[in-house]
Coordinates of C-alpha atoms and ligand atoms in Angstrom, one line a residue:
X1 CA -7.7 16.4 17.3
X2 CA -9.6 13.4 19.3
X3 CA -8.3 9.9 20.1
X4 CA -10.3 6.9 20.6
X5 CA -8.8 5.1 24.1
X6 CA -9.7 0.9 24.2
X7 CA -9.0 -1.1 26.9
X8 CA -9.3 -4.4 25.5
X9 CA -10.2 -7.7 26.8
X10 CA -14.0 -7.4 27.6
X11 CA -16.7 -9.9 25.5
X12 CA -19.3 -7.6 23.9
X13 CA -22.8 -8.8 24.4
X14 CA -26.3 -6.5 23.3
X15 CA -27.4 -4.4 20.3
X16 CA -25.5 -1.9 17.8
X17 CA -27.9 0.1 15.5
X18 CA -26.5 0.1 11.7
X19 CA -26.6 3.6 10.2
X20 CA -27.5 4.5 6.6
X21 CA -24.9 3.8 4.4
X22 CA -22.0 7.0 3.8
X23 CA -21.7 5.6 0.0
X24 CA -25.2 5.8 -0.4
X25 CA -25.6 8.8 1.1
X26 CA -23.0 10.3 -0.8
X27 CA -24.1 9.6 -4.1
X28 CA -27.9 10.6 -3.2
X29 CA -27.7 14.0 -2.0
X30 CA -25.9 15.2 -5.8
X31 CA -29.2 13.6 -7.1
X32 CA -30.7 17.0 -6.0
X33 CA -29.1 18.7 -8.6
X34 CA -31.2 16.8 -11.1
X35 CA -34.5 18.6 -10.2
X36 CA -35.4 21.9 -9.2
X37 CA -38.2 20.2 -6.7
X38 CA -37.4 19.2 -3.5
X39 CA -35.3 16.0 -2.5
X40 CA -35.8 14.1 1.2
X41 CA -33.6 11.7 2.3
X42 CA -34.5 9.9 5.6
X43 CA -32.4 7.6 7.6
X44 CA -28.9 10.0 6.7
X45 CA -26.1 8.8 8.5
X46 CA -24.8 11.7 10.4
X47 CA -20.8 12.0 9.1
X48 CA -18.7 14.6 8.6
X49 CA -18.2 13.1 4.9
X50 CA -22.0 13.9 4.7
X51 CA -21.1 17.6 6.2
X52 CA -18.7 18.3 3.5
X53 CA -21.0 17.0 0.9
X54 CA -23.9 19.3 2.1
X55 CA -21.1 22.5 1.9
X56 CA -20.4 21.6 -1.4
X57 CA -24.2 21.3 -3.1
X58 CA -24.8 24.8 -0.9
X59 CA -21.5 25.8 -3.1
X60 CA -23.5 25.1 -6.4
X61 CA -26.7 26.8 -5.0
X62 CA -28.5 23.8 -3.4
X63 CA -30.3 24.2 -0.4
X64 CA -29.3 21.3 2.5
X65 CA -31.3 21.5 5.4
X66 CA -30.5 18.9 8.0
X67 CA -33.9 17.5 10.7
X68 CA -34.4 15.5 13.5
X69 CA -30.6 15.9 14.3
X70 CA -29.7 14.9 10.9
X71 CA -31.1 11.4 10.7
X72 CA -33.3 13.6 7.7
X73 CA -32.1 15.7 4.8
X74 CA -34.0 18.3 3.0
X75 CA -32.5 19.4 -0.3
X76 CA -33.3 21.6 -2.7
X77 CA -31.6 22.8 -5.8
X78 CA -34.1 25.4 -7.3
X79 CA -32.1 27.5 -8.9
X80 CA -28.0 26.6 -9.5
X81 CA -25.5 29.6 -8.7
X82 CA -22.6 27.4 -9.6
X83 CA -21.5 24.6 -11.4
X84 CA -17.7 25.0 -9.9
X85 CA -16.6 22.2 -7.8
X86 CA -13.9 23.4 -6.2
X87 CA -10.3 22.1 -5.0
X88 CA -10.6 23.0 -1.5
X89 CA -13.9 21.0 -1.0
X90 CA -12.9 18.2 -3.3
X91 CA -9.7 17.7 -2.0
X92 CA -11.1 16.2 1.0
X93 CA -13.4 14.0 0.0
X94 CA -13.6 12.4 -3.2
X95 CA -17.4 11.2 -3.5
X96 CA -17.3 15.5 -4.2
X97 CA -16.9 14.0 -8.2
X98 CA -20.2 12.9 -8.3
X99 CA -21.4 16.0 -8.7
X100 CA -19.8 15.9 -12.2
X101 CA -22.5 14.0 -14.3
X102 CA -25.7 15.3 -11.9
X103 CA -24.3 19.2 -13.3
X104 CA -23.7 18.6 -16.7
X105 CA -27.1 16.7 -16.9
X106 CA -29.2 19.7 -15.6
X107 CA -26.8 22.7 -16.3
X108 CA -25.5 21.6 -19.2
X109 CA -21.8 22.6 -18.3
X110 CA -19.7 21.6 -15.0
X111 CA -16.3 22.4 -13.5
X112 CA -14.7 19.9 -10.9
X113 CA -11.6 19.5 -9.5
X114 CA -9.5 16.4 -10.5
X115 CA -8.7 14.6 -6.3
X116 CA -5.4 14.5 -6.3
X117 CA -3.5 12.3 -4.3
X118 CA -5.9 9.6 -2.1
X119 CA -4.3 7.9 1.2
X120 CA -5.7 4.6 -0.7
X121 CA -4.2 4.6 -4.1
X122 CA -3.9 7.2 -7.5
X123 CA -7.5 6.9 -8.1
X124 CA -8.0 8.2 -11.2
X125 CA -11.3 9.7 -13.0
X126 CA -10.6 8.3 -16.8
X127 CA -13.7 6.4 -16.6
X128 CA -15.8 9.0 -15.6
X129 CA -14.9 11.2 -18.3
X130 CA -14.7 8.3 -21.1
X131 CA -18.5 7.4 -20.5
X132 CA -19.8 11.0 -20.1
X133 CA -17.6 12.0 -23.6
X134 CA -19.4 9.1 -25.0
X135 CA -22.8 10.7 -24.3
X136 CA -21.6 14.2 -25.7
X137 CA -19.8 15.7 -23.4
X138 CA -16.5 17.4 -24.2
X139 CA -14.2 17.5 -21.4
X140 CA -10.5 18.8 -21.0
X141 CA -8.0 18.8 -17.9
X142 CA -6.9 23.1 -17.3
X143 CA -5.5 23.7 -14.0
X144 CA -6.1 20.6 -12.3
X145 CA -9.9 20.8 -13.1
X146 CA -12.1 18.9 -15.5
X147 CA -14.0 21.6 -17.6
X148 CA -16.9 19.8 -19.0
X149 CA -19.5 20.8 -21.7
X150 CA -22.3 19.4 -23.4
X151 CA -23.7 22.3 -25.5
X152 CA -27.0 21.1 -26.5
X153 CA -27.8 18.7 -23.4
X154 CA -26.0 14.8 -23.2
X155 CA -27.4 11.9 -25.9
X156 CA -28.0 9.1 -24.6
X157 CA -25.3 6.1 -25.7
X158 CA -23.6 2.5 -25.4
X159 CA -21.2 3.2 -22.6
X160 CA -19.1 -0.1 -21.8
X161 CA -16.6 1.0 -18.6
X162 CA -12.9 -0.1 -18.9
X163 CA -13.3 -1.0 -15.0
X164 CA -16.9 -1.4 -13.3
X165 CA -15.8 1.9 -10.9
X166 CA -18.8 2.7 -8.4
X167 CA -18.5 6.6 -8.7
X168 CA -18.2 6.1 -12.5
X169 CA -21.9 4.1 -12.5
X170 CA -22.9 6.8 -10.4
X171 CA -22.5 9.9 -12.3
X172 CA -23.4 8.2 -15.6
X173 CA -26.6 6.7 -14.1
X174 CA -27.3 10.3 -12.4
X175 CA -26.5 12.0 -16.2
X176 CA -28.5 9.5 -18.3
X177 CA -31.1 10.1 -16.2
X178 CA -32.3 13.5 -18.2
X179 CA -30.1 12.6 -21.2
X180 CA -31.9 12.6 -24.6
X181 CA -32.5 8.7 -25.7
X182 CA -32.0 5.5 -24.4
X183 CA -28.2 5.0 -22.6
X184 CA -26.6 1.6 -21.8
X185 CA -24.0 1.2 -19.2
X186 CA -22.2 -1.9 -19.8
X187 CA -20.1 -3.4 -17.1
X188 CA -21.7 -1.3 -14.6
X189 CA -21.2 -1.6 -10.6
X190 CA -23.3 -3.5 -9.2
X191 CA -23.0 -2.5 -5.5
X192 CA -26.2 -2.2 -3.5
X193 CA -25.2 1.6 -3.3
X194 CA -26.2 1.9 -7.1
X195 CA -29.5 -0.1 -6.0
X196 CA -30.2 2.4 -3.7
X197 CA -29.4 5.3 -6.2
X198 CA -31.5 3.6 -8.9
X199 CA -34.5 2.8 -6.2
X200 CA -34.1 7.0 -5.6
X201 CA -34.1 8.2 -9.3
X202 CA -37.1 6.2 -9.6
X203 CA -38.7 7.7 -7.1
X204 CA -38.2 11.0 -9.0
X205 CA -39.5 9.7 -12.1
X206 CA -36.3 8.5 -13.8
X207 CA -36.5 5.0 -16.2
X208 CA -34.1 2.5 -15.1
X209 CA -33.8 -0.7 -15.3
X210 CA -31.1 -3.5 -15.0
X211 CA -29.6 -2.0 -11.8
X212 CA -27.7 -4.5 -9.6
X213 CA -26.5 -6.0 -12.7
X214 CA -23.9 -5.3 -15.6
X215 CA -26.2 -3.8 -18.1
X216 CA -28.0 -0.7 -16.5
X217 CA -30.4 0.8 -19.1
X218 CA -32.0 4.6 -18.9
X219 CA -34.1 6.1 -20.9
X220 CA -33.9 9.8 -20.9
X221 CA -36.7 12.3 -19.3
X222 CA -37.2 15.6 -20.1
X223 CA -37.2 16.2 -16.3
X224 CA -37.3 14.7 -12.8
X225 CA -39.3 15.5 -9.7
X226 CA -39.6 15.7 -6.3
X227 CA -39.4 12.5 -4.2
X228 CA -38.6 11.1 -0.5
X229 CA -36.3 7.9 -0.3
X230 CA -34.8 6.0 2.7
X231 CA -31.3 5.4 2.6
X232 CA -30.3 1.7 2.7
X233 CA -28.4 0.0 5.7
X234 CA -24.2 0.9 5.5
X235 CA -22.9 -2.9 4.4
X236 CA -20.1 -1.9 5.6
X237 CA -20.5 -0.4 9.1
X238 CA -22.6 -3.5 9.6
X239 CA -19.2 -5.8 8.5
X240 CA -17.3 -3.9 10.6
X241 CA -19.5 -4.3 14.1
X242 CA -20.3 -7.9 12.7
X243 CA -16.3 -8.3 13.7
X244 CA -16.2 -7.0 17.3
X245 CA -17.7 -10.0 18.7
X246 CA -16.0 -12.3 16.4
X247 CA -12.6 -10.3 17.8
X248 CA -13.9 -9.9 21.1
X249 CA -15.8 -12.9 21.9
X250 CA -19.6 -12.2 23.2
X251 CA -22.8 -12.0 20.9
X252 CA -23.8 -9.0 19.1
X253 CA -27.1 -8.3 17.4
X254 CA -26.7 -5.9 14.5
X255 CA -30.2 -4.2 14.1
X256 CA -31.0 -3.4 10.3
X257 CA -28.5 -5.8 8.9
X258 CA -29.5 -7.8 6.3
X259 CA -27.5 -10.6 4.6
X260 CA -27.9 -10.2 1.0
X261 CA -26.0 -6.7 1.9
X262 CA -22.6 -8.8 2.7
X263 CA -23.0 -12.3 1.3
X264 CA -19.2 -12.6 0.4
X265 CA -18.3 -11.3 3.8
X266 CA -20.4 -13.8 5.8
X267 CA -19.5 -16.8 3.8
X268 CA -15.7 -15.8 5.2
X269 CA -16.8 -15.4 8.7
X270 CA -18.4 -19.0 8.5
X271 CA -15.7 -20.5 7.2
X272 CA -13.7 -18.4 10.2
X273 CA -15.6 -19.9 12.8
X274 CA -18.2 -17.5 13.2
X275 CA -21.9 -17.9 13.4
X276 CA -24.1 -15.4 11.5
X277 CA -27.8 -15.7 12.3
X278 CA -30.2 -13.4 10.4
X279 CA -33.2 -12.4 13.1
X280 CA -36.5 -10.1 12.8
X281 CA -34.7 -7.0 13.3
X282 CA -30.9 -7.7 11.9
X283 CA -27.8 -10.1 12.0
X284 CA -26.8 -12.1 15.1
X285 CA -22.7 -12.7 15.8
X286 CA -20.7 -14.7 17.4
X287 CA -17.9 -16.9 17.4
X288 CA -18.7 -20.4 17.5
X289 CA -15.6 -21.6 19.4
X290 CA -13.4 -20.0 20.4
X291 CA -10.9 -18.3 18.3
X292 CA -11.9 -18.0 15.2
X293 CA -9.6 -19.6 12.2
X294 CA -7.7 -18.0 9.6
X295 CA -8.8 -18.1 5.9
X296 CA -7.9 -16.2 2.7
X297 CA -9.5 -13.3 1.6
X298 CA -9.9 -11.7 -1.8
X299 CA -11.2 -8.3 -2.5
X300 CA -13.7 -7.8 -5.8
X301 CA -16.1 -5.4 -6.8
X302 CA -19.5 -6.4 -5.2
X303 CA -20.9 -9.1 -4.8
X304 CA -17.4 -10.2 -4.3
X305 CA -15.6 -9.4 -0.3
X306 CA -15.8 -5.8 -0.2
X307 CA -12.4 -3.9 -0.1
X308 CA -13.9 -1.7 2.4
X309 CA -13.7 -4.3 4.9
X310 CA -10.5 -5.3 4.3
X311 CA -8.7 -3.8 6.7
X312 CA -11.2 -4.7 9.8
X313 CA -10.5 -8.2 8.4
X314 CA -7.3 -8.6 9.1
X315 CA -8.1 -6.8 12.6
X316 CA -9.3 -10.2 13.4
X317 CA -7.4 -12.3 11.0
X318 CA -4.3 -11.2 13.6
X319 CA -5.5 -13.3 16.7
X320 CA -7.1 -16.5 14.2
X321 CA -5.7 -19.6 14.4
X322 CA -3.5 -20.0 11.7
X323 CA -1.9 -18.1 8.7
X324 CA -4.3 -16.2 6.5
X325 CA -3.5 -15.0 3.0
X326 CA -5.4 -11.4 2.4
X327 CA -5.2 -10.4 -1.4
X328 CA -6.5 -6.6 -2.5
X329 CA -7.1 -5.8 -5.8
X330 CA -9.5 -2.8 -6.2
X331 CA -6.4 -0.1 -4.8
X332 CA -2.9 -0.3 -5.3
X333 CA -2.0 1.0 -1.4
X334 CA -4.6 -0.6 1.3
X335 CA -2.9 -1.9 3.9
X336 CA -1.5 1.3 5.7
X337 CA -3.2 -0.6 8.8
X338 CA -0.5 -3.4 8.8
X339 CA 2.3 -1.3 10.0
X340 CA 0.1 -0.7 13.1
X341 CA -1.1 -3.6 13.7
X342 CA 2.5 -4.9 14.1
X343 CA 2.9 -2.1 16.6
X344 CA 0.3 -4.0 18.7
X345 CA 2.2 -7.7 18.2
X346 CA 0.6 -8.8 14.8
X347 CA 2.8 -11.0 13.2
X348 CA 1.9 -10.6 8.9
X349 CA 4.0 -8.9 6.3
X350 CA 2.7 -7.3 2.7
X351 CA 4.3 -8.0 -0.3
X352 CA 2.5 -5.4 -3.3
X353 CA -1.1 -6.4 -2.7
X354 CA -0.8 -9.3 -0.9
X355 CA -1.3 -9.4 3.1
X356 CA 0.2 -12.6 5.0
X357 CA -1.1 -13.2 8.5
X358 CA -0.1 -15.5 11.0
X359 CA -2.3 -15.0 14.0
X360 CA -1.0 -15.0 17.3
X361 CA -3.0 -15.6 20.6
X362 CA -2.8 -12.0 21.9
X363 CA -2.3 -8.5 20.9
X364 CA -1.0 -5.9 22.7
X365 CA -2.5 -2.0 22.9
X366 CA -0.6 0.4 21.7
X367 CA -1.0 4.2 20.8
X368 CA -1.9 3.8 16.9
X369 CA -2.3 5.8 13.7
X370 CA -3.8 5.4 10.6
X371 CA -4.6 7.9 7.1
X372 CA -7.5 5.7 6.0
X373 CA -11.2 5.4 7.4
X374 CA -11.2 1.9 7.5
X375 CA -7.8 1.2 8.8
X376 CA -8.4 3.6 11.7
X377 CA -11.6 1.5 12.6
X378 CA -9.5 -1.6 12.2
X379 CA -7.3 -0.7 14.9
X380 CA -10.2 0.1 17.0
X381 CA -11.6 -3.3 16.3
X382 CA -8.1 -4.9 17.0
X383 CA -7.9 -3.0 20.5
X384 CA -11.0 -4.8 22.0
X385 CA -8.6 -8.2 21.9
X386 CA -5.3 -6.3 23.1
X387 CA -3.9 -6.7 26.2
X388 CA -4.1 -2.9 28.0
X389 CA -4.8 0.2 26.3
X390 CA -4.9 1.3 22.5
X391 CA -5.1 5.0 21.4
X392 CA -6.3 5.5 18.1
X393 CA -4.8 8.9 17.0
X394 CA -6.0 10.9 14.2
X395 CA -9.9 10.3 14.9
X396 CA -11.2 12.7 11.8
X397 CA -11.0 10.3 9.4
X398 CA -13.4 7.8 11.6
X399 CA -15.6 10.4 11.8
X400 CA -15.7 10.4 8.3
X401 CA -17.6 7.1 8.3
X402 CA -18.4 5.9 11.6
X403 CA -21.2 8.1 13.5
X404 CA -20.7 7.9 17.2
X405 CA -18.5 4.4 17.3
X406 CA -17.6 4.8 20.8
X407 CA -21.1 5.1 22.1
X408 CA -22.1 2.4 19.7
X409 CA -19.0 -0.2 21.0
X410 CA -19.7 1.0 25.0
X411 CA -23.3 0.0 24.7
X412 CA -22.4 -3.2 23.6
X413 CA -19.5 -3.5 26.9
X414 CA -16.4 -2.3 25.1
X415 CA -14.0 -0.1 27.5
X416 CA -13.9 2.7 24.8
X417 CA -13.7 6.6 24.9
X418 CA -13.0 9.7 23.2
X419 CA -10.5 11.9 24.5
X420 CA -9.1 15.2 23.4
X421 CA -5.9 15.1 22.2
X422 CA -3.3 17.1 24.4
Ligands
LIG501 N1 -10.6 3.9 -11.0 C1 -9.9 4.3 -12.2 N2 -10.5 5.3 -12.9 C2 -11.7 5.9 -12.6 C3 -12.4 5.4 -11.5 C4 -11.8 4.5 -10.7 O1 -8.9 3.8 -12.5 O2 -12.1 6.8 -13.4 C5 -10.0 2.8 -10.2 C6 -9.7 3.4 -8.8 O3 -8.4 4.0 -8.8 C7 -9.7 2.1 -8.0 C8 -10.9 1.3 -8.6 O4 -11.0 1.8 -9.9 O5 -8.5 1.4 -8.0 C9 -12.2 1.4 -7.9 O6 -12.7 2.7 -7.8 P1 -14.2 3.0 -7.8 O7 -14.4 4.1 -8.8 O8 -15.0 1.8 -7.9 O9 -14.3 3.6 -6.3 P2 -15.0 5.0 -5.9 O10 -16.3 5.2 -6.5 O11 -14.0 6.0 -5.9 C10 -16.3 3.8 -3.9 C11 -16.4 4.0 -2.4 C12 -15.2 3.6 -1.8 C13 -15.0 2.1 -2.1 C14 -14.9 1.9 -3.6 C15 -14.8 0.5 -4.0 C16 -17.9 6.0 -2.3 C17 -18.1 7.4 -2.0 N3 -16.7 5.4 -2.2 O12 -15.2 4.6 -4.3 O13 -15.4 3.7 -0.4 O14 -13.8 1.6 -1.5 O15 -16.1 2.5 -4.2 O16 -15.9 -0.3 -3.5 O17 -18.8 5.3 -2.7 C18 -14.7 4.0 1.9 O18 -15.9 4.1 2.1 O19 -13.9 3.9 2.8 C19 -14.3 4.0 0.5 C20 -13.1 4.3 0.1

């Protein structure tokens, strides 16, 4: 497996081009299996979590082809051989459950694997199920998989979620879409992902309305058709270079970033000491002096500081001036980045879901680990401020989520490669 070698201690100054958004992407390509016309997504990030989701719909039947080196996505799910989601593809990436509500829409029937265990927490799919029983379906747990039915097609119905889960939005949205009658998802995600998902379904003749607030409403069609849609900017990738010059020092213009996309995040960078400028073509960063200060952080669903950007957080958090208080409350077992992080000279400690960091002047590289997407990325962030080298083992499961980070830090002046790992 790869390693990511940094060498710390060099201001970043220059451009980084933000990707489409994984989430997005992840919840758009099962949209195909709404429509037997043809599906195009442009501006794909290329990911291996966007690999494994393309083996999976070809699993079911769908066509994936992938163009101009991946940035486009053709898909096409004509005709269905499968409605089987199976263990060995769900087990390694759990965005394969939105498949669930897109199947049982069209097909009528669908059988996915329950996760399992998650690096990040239990994460359950009780949600799921209760909103798509509400609309008809009739779902029971046999060997570990969900075997779901909705003889007849799904009615639409009042559906108020316990929790307003993303994936849960999802696959009701993508299932109310050809549902018969009028559903209401109450309490509903209101993530710029769903945006985007809503924006898409649209585009393949869907009725929605209400989407970026609590209260999504759909009215069934008898079918959808086919469409083209643009992926939105990842919110997150952009937080996450939006940090390297506020860890690094420098300025850093972060080309398709937008600030409505991470409100919550850049009201905490300004109160850390970090400028956020919104140009023509994206988000200008940079510190304003000097080392940035600490401040607390709280993770919410959107619009509230995004959980996924936790972790590269407290990567900075670790060298502020000051102690910082970070609190997560969307999963139960986030912080598998702090360990590491005190490898490197971090002083913090966690108590259940709640980080403590008291932010010394340097850290220190050190060969690094992490089970999580964004903790490994956080420790790549924390090793552009460490004094010497950083190796951040286990590289897969950046590559589920970051396309090409080191050539996207090196342009910028990081010392940064990818090695093979002996
Ligand atoms: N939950 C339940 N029951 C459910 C569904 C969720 O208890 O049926 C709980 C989860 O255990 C968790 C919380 O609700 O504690 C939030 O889960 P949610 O369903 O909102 O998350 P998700 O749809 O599984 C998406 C992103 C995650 C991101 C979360 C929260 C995708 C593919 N994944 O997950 O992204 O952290 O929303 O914003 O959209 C990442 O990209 O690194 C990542 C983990």
């Amino acid at each position: 497996m790869d390693a990511i070698l940094v060498r710390g201690g060099r201001p970043l100054n220059g451009q980084i081009t933000i990707a489409g958004a994984k989430n997005a992407a992840l919840a758009l390509m099962p949209a195909t299996l709404l429509s037997d016309e043809p599906l195009t997504l442009t501006n794909a990030p290329r990911l291996s979590d966007v690999r494994t989701m393309t083996t999976l719909l070809r699993s079911l039947g769908a066509e994936v082809q992938t163009l101009q080196d991946g940035k486009v996505l053709a898909l096409s799910s004509h005709t269905l051989t499968s409605t089987r989601a199976d263990y060995d593809i769900v087990r390694k990436m759990r965005a394969s459950n939105l498949v669930l509500g897109p199947l049982l829409a069209r097909a009528h029937r669908a059988v996915v694997s329950l996760p399992g265990g998650c690096a990040i927490g239990a994460r359950p799919m009780d949600i799921h199920v209760s909103a798509l029983e509400a609309m008809g379906a009739e779902i029971d747990l046999k060997d570990g998989y969900l075997h779901a039915n909705a003889p007849g097609g799904l009615k639409g119905a009042r559906v108020k979620l316990r929790f307003a889960s993303v994936g849960a939005t999802e696959n009701t949205l993508m299932a109310a879409t050809l549902a018969r009658g009028t559903t209401l998802i109450e309490n509903a995600a209101r993530e710029p992902e769903i945006v985007d998902l809503a924006d898409c379904l649209r585009a393949m003749g869907a009725q929605i309305s209400g989407d970026g607030t609590s209260t999504i409403e759909i009215q069934g069609v008898a079918r959808l058709h086919a469409a083209s849609h643009r992926v939105v900017a990842d919110r997150i990738e952009l937080g996450t270079y939006m940090l390297a010059p506020a860890i690094a020092g420098g300025e850093v213009e972060c080309i398709g970033g937008r600030i409505h996309l991470v409100e919550a995040f850049v009201e905490r960078l300004d109160a850390a000491g970090v400028s956020v400028e919104e140009t023509a073509k994206g988000l200008k960063v940079a510190r304003k002096n000097g080392r940035p200060h600490a401040v607390d952080v709280v993770t919410a669903p959107y619009p509230g500081f995004p959980t996924d950007l936790q972790a590269q957080m407290m990567a900075m958090l670790c060298t502020a001036e000051g102690q910082s208080r970070l609190e997560e409350r969307i999963f139960e077992n986030r912080f598998m980045h702090a360990p590491e992080l005190l490898r490197m000279g971090a002083s913090l400690d966690v108590q259940g879901g709640v980080a403590t960091v008291r932010g010394v002047d340097r850290l220190k590289g050190a060969p690094v680990m992490a089970t999580d997407l964004r903790a490994s990325v956080s420790l790549i962030l924390a090793g552009l401020a460490a004094e010497g080298e950083t190796r951040v083992n286990r590289v897969y499961h950046l590559d589920r989520g970051y396309e090409q980070v080191e050539a996207k830090l090196g342009a910028v002046g990081a010392d940064i490669e990818r090695v093979s790992d002996a």
